XYZ file of C-alpha atoms in Angstrom:
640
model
C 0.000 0.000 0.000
C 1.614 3.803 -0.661
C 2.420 5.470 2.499
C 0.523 8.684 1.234
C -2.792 6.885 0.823
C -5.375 8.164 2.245
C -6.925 5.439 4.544
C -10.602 5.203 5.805
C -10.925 4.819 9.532
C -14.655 3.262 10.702
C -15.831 2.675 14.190
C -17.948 -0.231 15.009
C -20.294 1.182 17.606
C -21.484 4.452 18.643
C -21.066 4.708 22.358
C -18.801 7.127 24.749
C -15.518 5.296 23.749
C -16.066 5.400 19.940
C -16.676 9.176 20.451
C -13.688 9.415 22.459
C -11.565 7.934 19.210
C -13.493 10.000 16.880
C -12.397 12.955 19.205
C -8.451 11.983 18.221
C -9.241 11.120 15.002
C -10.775 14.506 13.812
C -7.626 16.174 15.683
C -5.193 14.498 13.295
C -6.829 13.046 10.006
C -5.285 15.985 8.016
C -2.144 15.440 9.286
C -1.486 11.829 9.155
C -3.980 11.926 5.453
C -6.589 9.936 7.223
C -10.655 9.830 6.386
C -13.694 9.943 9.035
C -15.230 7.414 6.605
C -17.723 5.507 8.500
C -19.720 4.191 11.739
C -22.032 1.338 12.325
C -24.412 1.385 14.825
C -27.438 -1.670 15.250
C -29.890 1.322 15.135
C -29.432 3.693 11.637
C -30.709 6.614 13.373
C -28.276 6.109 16.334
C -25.581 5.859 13.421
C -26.611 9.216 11.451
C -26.201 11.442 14.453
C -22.710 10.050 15.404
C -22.125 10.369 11.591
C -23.216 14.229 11.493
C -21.622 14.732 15.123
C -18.185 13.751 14.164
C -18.047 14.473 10.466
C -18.116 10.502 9.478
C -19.161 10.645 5.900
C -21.378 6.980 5.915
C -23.936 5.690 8.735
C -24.530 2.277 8.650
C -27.425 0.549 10.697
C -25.842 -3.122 11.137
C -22.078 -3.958 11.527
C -22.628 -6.424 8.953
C -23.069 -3.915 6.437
C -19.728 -1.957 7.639
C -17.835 -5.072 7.518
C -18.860 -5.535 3.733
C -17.603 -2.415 2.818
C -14.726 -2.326 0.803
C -13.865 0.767 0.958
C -12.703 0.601 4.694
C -9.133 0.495 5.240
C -9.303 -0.309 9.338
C -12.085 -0.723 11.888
C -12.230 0.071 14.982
C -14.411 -1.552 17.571
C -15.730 -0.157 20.495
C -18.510 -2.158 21.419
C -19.020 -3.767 24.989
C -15.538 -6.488 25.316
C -18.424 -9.013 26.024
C -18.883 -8.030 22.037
C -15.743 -7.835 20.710
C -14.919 -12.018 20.066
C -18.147 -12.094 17.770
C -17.603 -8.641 15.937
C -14.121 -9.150 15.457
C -14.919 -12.628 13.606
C -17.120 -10.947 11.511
C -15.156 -8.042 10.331
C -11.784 -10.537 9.950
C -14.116 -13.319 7.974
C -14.963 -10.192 5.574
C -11.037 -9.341 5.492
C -11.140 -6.112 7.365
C -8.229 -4.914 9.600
C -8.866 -4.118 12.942
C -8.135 -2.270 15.690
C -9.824 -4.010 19.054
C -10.639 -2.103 21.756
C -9.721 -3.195 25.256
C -10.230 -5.972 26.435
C -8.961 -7.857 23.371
C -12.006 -10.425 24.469
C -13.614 -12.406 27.538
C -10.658 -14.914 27.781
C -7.992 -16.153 25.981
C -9.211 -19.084 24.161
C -11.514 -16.414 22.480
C -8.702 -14.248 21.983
C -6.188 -16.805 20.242
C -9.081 -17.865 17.615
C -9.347 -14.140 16.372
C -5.958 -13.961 16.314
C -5.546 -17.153 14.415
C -8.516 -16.183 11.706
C -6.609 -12.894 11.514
C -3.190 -14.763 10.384
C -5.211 -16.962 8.284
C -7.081 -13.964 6.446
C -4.229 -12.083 5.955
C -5.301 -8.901 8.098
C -3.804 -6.319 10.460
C -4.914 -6.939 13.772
C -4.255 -4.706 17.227
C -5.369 -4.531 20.405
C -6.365 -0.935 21.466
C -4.423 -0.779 24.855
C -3.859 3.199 24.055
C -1.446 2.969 27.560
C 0.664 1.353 25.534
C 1.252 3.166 22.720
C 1.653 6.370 24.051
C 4.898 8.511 24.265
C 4.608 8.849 28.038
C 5.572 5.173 28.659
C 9.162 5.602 27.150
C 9.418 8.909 29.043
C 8.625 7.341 32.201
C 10.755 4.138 31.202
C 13.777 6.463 31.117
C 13.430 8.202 34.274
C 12.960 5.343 35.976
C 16.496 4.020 34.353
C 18.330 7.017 35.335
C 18.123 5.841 38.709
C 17.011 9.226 39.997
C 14.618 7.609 42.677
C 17.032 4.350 43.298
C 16.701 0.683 42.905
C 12.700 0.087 42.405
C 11.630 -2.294 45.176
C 8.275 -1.940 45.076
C 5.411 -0.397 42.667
C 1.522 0.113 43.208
C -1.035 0.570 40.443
C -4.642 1.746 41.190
C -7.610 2.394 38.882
C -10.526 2.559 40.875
C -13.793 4.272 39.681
C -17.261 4.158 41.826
C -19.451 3.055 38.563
C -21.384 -0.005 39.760
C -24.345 1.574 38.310
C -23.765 0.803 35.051
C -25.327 -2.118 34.421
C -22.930 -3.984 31.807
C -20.141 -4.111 35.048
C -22.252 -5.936 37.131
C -23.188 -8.104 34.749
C -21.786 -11.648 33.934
C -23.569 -11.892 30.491
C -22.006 -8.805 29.603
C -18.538 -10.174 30.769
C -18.868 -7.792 33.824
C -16.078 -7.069 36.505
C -13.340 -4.595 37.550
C -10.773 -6.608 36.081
C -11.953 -6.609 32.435
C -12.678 -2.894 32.579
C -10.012 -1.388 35.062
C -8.018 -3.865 36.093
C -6.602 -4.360 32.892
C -4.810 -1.349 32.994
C -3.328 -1.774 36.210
C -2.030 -5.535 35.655
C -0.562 -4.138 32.173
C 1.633 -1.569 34.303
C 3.250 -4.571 35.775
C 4.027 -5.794 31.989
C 5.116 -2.431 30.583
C 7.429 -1.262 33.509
C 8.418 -4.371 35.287
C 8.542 -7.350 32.915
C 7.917 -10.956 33.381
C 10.126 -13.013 35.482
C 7.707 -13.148 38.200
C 8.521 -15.571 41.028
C 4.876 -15.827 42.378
C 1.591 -14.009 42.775
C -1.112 -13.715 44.923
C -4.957 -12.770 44.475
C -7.570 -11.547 46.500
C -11.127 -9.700 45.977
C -14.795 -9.090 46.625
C -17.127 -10.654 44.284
C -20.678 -9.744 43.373
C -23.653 -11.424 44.411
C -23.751 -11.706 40.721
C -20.590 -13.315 40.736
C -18.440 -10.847 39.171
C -15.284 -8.854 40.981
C -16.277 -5.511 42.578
C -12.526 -5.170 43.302
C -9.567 -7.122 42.695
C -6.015 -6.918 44.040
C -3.254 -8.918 42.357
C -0.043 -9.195 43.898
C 3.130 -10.312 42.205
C 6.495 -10.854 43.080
C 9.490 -10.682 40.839
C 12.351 -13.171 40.632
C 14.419 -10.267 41.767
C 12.250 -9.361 45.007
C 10.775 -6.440 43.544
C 6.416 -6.485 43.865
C 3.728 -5.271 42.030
C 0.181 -4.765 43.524
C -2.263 -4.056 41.124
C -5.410 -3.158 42.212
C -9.429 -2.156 40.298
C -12.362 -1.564 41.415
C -15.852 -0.482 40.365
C -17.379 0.049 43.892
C -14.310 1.800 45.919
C -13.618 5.794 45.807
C -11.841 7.587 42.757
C -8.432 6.167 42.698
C -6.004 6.104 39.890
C -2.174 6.391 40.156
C 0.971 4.353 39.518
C 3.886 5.267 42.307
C 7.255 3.172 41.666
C 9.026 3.245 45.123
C 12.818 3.245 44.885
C 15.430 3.639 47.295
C 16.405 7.628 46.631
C 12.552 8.388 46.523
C 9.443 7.662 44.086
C 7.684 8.675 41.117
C 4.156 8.842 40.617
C 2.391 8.975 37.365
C -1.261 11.163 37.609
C -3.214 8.242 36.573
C -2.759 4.677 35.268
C -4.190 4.533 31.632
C -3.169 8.087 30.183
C -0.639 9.680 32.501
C -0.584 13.395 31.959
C 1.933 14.116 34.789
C 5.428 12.132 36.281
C 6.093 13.317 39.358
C 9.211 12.999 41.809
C 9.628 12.954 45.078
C 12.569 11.953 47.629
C 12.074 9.301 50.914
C 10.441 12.302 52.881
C 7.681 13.034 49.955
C 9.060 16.143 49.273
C 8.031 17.369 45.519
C 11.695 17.004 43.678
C 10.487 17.427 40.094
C 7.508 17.384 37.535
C 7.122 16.530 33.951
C 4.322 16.629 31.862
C 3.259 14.057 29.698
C 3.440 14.599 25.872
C -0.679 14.073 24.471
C -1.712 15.234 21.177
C -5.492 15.197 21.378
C -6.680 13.145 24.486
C -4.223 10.120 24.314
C -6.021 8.001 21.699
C -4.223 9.660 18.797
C -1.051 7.386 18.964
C -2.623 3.915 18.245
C -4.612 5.842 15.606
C -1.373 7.046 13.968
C 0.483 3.657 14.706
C -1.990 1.280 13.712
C -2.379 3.688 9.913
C 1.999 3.485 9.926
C 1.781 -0.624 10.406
C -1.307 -0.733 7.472
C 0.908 1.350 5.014
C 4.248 -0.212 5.459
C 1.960 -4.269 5.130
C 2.539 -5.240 8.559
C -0.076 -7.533 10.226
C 0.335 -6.442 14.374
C 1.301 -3.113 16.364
C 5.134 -2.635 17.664
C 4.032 -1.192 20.778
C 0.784 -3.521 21.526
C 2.498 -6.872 19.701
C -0.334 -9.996 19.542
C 2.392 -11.533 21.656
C 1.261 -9.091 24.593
C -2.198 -9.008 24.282
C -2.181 -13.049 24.871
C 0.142 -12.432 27.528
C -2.193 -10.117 29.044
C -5.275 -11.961 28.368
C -3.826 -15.701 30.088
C -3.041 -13.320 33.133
C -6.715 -11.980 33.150
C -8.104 -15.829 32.418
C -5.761 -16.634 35.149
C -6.607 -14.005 37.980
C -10.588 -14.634 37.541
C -10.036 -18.392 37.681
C -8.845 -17.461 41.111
C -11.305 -15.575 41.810
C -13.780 -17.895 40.628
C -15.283 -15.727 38.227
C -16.514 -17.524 35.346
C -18.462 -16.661 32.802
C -22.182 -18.363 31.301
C -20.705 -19.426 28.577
C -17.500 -20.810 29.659
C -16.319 -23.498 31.839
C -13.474 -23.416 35.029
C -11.438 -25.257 32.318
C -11.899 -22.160 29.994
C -9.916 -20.082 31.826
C -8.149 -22.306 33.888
C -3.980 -22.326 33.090
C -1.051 -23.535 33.843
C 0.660 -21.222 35.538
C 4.062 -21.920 34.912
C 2.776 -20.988 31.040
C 0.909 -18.049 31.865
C 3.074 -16.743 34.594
C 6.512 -18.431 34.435
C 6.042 -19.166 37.973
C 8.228 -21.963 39.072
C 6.251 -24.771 40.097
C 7.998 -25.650 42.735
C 7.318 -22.031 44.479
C 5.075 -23.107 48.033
C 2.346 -20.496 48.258
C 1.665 -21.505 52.211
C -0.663 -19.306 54.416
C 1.669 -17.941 57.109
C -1.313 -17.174 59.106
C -1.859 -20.843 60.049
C -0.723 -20.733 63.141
C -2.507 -23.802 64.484
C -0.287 -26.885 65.981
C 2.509 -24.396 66.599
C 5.522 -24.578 69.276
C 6.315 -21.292 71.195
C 9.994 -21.016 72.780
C 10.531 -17.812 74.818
C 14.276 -17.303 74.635
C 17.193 -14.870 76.025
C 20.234 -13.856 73.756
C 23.534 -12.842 75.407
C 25.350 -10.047 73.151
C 28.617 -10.940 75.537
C 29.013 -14.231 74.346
C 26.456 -14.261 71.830
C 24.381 -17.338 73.205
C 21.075 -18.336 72.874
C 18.652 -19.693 76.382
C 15.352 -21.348 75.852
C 13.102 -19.681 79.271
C 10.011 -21.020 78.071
C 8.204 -23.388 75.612
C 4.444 -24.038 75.269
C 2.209 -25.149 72.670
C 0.557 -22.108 71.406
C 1.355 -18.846 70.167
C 3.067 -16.452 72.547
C 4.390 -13.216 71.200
C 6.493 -10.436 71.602
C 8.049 -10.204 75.255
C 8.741 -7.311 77.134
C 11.650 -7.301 80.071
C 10.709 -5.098 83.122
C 12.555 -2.661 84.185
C 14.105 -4.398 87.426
C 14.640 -7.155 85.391
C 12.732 -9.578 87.239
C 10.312 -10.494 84.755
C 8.952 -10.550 81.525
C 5.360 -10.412 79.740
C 4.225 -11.362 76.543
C 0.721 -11.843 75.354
C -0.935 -14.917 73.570
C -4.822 -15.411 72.984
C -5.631 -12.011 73.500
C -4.400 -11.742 77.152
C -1.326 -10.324 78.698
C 0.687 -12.902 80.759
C 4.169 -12.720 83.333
C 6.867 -14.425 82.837
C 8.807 -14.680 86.778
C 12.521 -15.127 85.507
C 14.040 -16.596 89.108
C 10.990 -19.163 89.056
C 9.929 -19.750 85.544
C 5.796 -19.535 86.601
C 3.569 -17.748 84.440
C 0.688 -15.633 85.593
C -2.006 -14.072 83.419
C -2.168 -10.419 83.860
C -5.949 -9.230 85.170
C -6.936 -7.088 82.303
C -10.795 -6.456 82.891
C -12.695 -6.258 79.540
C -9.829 -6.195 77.689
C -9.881 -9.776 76.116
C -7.771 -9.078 72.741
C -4.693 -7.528 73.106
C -2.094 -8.665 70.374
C 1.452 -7.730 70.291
C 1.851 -4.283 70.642
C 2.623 -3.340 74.362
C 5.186 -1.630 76.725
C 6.059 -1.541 80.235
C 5.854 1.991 82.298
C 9.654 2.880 83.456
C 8.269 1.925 87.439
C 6.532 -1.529 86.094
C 3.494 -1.489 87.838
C 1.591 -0.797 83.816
C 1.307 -2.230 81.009
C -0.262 -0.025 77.981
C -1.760 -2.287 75.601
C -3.158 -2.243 71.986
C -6.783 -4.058 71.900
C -9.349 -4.759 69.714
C -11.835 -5.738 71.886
C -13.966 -1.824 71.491
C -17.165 -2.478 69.171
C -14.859 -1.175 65.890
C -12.274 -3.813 66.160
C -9.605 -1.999 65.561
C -6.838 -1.502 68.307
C -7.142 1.079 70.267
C -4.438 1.790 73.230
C -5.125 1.203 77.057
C -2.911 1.187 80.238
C -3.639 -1.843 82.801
C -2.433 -1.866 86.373
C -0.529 -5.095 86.337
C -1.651 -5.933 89.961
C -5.206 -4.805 89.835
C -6.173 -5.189 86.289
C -7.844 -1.773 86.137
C -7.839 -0.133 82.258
C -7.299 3.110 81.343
C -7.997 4.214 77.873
C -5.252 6.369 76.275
C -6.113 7.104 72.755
C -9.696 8.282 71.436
C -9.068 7.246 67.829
C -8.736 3.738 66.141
C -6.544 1.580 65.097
C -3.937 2.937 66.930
C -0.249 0.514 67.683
C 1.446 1.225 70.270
C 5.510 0.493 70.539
C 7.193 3.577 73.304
C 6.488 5.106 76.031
C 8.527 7.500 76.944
C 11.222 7.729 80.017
C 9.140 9.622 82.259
C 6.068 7.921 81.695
C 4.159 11.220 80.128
C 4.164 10.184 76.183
C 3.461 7.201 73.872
C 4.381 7.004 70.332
C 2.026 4.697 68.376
C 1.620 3.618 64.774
C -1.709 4.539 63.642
C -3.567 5.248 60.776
C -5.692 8.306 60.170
C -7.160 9.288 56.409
C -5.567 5.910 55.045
C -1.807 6.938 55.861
C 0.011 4.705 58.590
C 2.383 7.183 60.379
C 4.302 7.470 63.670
C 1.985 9.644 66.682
C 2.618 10.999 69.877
C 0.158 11.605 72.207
C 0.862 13.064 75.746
C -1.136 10.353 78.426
C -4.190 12.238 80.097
C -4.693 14.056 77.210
C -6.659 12.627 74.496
C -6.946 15.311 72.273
C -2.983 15.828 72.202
C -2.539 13.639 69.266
C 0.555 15.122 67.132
C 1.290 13.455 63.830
C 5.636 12.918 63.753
C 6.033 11.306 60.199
C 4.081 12.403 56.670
C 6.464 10.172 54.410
C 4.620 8.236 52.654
C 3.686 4.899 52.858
C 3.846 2.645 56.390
C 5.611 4.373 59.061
C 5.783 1.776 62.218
C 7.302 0.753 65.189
C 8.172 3.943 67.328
C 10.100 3.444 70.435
C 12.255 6.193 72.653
C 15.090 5.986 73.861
C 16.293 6.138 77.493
C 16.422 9.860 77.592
C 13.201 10.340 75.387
C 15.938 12.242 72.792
C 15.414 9.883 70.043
C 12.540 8.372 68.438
C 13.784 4.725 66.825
C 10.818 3.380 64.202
C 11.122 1.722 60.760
C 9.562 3.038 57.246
C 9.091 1.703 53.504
C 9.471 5.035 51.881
C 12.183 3.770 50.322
C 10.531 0.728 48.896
C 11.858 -1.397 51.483
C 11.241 -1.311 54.969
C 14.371 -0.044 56.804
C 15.193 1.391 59.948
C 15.064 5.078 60.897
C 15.313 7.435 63.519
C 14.537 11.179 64.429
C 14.356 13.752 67.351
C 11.328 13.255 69.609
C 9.323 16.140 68.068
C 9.613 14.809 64.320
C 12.818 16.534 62.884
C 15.831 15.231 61.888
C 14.581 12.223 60.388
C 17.607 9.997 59.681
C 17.745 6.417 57.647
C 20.041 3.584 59.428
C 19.641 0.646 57.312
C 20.590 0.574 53.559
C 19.820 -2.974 52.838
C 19.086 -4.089 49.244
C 17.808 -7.634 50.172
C 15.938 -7.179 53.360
C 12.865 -5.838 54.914
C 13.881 -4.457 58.515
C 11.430 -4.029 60.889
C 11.141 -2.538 64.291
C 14.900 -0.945 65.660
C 14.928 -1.816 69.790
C 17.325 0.438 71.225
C 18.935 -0.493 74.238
C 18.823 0.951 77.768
C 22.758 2.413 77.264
C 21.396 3.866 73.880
C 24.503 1.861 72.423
C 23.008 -1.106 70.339
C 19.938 -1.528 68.360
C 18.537 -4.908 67.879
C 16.257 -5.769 64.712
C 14.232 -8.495 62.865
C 14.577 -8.574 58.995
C 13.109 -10.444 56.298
C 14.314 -11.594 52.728
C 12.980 -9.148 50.635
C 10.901 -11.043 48.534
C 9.445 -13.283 50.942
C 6.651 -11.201 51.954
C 5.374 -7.273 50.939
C 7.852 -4.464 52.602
C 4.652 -2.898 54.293
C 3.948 -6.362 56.114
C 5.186 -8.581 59.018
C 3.936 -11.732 58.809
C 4.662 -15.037 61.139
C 5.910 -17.979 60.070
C 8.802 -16.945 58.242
C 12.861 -17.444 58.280
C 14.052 -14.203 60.000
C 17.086 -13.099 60.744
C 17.992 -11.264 63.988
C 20.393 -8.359 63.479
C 21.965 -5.965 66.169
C 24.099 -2.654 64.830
C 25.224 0.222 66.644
C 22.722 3.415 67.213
C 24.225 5.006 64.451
C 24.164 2.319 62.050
C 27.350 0.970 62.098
C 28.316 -2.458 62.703
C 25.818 -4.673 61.173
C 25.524 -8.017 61.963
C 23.286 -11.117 62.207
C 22.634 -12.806 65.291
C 21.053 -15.703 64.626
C 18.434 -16.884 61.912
C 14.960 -18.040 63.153
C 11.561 -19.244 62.333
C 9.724 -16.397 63.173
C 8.492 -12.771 62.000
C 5.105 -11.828 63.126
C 5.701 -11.707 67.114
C 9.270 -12.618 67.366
C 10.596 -9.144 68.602
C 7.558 -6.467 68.166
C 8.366 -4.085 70.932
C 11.415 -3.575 72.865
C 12.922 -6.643 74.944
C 16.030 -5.784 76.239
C 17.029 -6.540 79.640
C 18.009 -3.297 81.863
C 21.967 -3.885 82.100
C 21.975 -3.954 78.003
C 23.491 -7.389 77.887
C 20.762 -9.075 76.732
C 17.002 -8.862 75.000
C 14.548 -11.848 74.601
C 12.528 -12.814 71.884
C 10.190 -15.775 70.731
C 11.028 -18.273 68.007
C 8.744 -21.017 66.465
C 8.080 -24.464 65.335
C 5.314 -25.872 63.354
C 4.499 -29.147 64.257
């Protein structure tokens, strides 16, 4: 075909997306020597006004008709995807090329037919992912590569959109969902930025009483540690962003399907830099003027939306709904059930276990000497303890398991349950007061569920509630007894609190990085704040003055996830847990994991391991050490 041809765009269907495309078209047909030829519409009169709205010179009232023309040099259709299987066999059978709007189809089996009768027919054929084939992805590509924001450890994609009222979403006939709508955006990210040797992947969502996904999140992990969560949803609040997280800072594009903005900021979430996004019309232009480039120099598929990718893309949707269980009337669980070592590379040796069974599980309370670096079991049972405290005289300890607070007598080795009133579940956040007649708690028992922070006389069992808002975590009191410094969450954002006791209104936000901000404890002369963040990516260990300031990193790691920094009476050492990055998401401490325990001095220095356990969730939550600094106790597991 001559490259100055003039070439006869039609659009199958006359809805809100066709008009979008006609919208690009009309901004560059004289340009790129292109025609508003045609649109087909199952109603003629619906036809003639999109006709005489965009300047289309034919109406037709069937698709069948459009597909006979001969005259058309590429279709585009931008029907419902439940449609697009059935109109795209039409139009290839008639030997039309096309240009399919997303999704390519329902599933994949659907998908590799067209494809197939497209190869067989001799026809271009491209999937209308317009992400893809816009300038702002190699943009974005290249600051990423410059390594202005670090190593990426960890990127989040988000398109939600509350639209449940439109009928076609909620509806399985229709091929309804998030993921076939949004979602396929979001998982594509993952593709386009972060590749395909993915080591394993996890899905989760909330299905319909119609039985299609409301929302969906899809979690993968890359060979190389590095996650992806991708999330859609048709029922939550407006939502659409990609962030990469690196280790220097992160970069967030505005939204996730046609990015008008790139934004930088460093590990605090201060604004570095901003680029706009290069967009002709209103981002549809560039598969227009793509696809019309392939058709003139005889190709048969799209450089930047290959067939290749599309399949790739439609396994992984066939593959996240089959977990789901999301299945459409016509199809069967076999439809879109794969392999996924085909559609996902995953090894199949990777062990997807629940770390939240905790059932049939050995607890051994045990004391590490720094001195000599040795390793005491105080205290085994068959349950889950967690995440031992050591009193100030260093006399005892307490830990809580089942909801309840318990004493640990170190001279005798008895155990006595701590009277705690109505206070019935209590998990592993919790500190001694400097005279050890408290404990301040975090419980859930209130009528949200969500922890809120109390102080129990240890010998009475009378409760004192500290903090008016939930869920609030608490990890330090400070030296003289008069603050706490908590973990909580307020407007979505997990960040380190203060909050003078007595006072419930004194709440004072310390940390506004981004991301999950945990673990705040004080050191011995309430200078110095000790907590862990992911705003790099990662979860590492930080510190800063009491009142916010001075926020300083500690931990650099590349491979690890290090959580909660225990400082030690003498202010000398801090003691650590980490996980292989990799093994679980940086914003999460799970149990039942290979830990490792690491101690370094308060300024960083020094880094070493102490010993390797099974562990994680409840091993060493709050501080443990033992008053002279010589030694700090934690709790280790077994599955049985």
């Amino acid at each position: 075909m001559p490259n100055n041809k003039k070439l006869n765009i039609a659009v199958l269907g006359a809805g809100n997306i066709a008009g979008a495309f006609s919208t690009a078209l009309k901004g560059i047909k004289e340009e790129y020597n292109l025609a508003m030829y045609a649109v087909a519409s199952r109603n003629l009169e619906k036809a003639d006004a999109f006709a005489g709205k965009w300047g289309y010179e034919r109406a037709y009232g069937s698709y069948e008709d459009l597909a006979s023309d001969d005259n058309v040099d590429l279709i585009y259709i931008a029907t419902p995807h439940s449609e697009h299987y059935k109109n795209a066999k039409m139009c290839l059978e008639h030997g039309r090329n096309l240009l399919v709007e997303k999704a390519f189809t329902a599933n994949l089996e659907q998908t590799l037919e067209i494809i197939e009768l497209a190869r067989a027919n001799d026809c271009f054929l491209a999937e209308a992912m317009w992400t893809r084939y816009q300038p702002a992805y190699g943009i974005v590509k290249d600051m990423l590569d410059n390594g202005e924001i670090g190593k990426i450890h960890y990127v989040e994609s988000d398109f939600s959109v509350p639209i449940s009222h439109v009928e076609r979403l909620v509806n399985p006939i229709l091929a309804g969902g998030a993921l076939l709508d949004l979602g396929v955006y979001s998982i594509t990210v993952a593709a386009m930025y972060m590749g395909y040797n993915i080591r394993s992947l996890q899905v989760d969502g909330v299905i319909t009483p119609e039985g299609v996904d409301a929302t969906n999140v899809v979690k993968l992990t890359y060979a190389d540690g590095t996650m992806v969560r991708a999330k859609s949803s048709f029922v939550d609040s407006d939502s659409n962003y990609v962030k990469f997280v690196g280790s220097n800072g992160y970069l967030v594009l505005s939204n996730t399907n046609c990015p008008e903005t790139a934004s930088i900021y460093d590990i605090n979430g201060t604004l570095i830099h901003e680029e706009k996004l290069p967009i002709l019309v209103n981002g549809y232009e560039y598969e227009i003027i793509e696809c019309a480039q392939m058709i003139r120099e005889g190709k048969k598929e799209a450089k930047s939306m290959p067939l290749s990718e599309t399949i790739r893309i439609q396994g992984w949707m066939d593959s996240i709904r089959s977990k789901l269980g999301v299945i459409y009337p016509w199809e069967t669980e076999d439809t879109i059930k794969h392999d996924d070592t085909q559609i996902w590379g995953i090894s199949p040796a990777f062990s997807d276990e629940d770390p939240w069974d905790r059932s049939n599980t050995t607890s051994y309370l045990e004391i590490f000497d720094i001195t000599d670096n040795s390793r005491k079991i105080a205290y085994e049972c068959n349950s889950v303890i967690e995440a031992p405290n050591w009193s100030h005289d260093g006399s005892f300890l307490t830990f809580n398991g089942d909801g309840l607070m318990y004493k640990f007598d170190l001279a005798t080795g008895s155990v006595t349950q701590i009277p705690s009133g109505n206070l019935t579940r209590m998990n592993n956040d919790h500190v001694l007061s400097c005279d050890d007649k408290f404990i301040s708690v975090s419980d859930e028992s209130n009528s949200t569920g969500k922890s809120r922070i109390h102080t129990i006389n240890i010998e009475t069992g009378e409760t004192t509630a500290i903090t008016p808002l939930v869920p609030s975590y608490l990890h330090g009191i400070s030296p003289d007894d008069k603050y706490m410094s908590y973990c909580a969450e307020r407007n979505g954002e997990y960040d380190v609190y203060e909050i003078e006791v007595g006072k419930p209104d004194s709440e004072v936000r310390l940390t506004t990085a981004p991301g999950l901000n945990d673990g705040p404890e004080y050191d011995s002369k309430g200078e110095y704040i000790y907590f862990n963040s992911v705003r790099t990516g990662l979860m590492q260990a930080w510190r800063m003055k009491k009142d916010g300031t001075k926020q300083t990193q500690l931990t650099f790691d590349s491979h690890l996830n290090t959580w909660f920094p225990h400082i030690s009476p003498d202010r000398s050492k801090i003691v650590m847990v980490s996980y292989r990055k990799g093994d679980l998401w940086p914003g999460d401490h799970v149990p039942n994991k290979t830990v490792e325990l690491r101690m370094m001095d308060a300024d960083g220095s020094n880094l070493k391991t102490l010993a390797t356990v099974f562990g994680g969730q409840g091993t060493i939550n709050v501080n443990s050490w033992s008053p002279d600094s010589k030694k700090f106790a934690f709790v280790s597991y077994k599955r049985n």
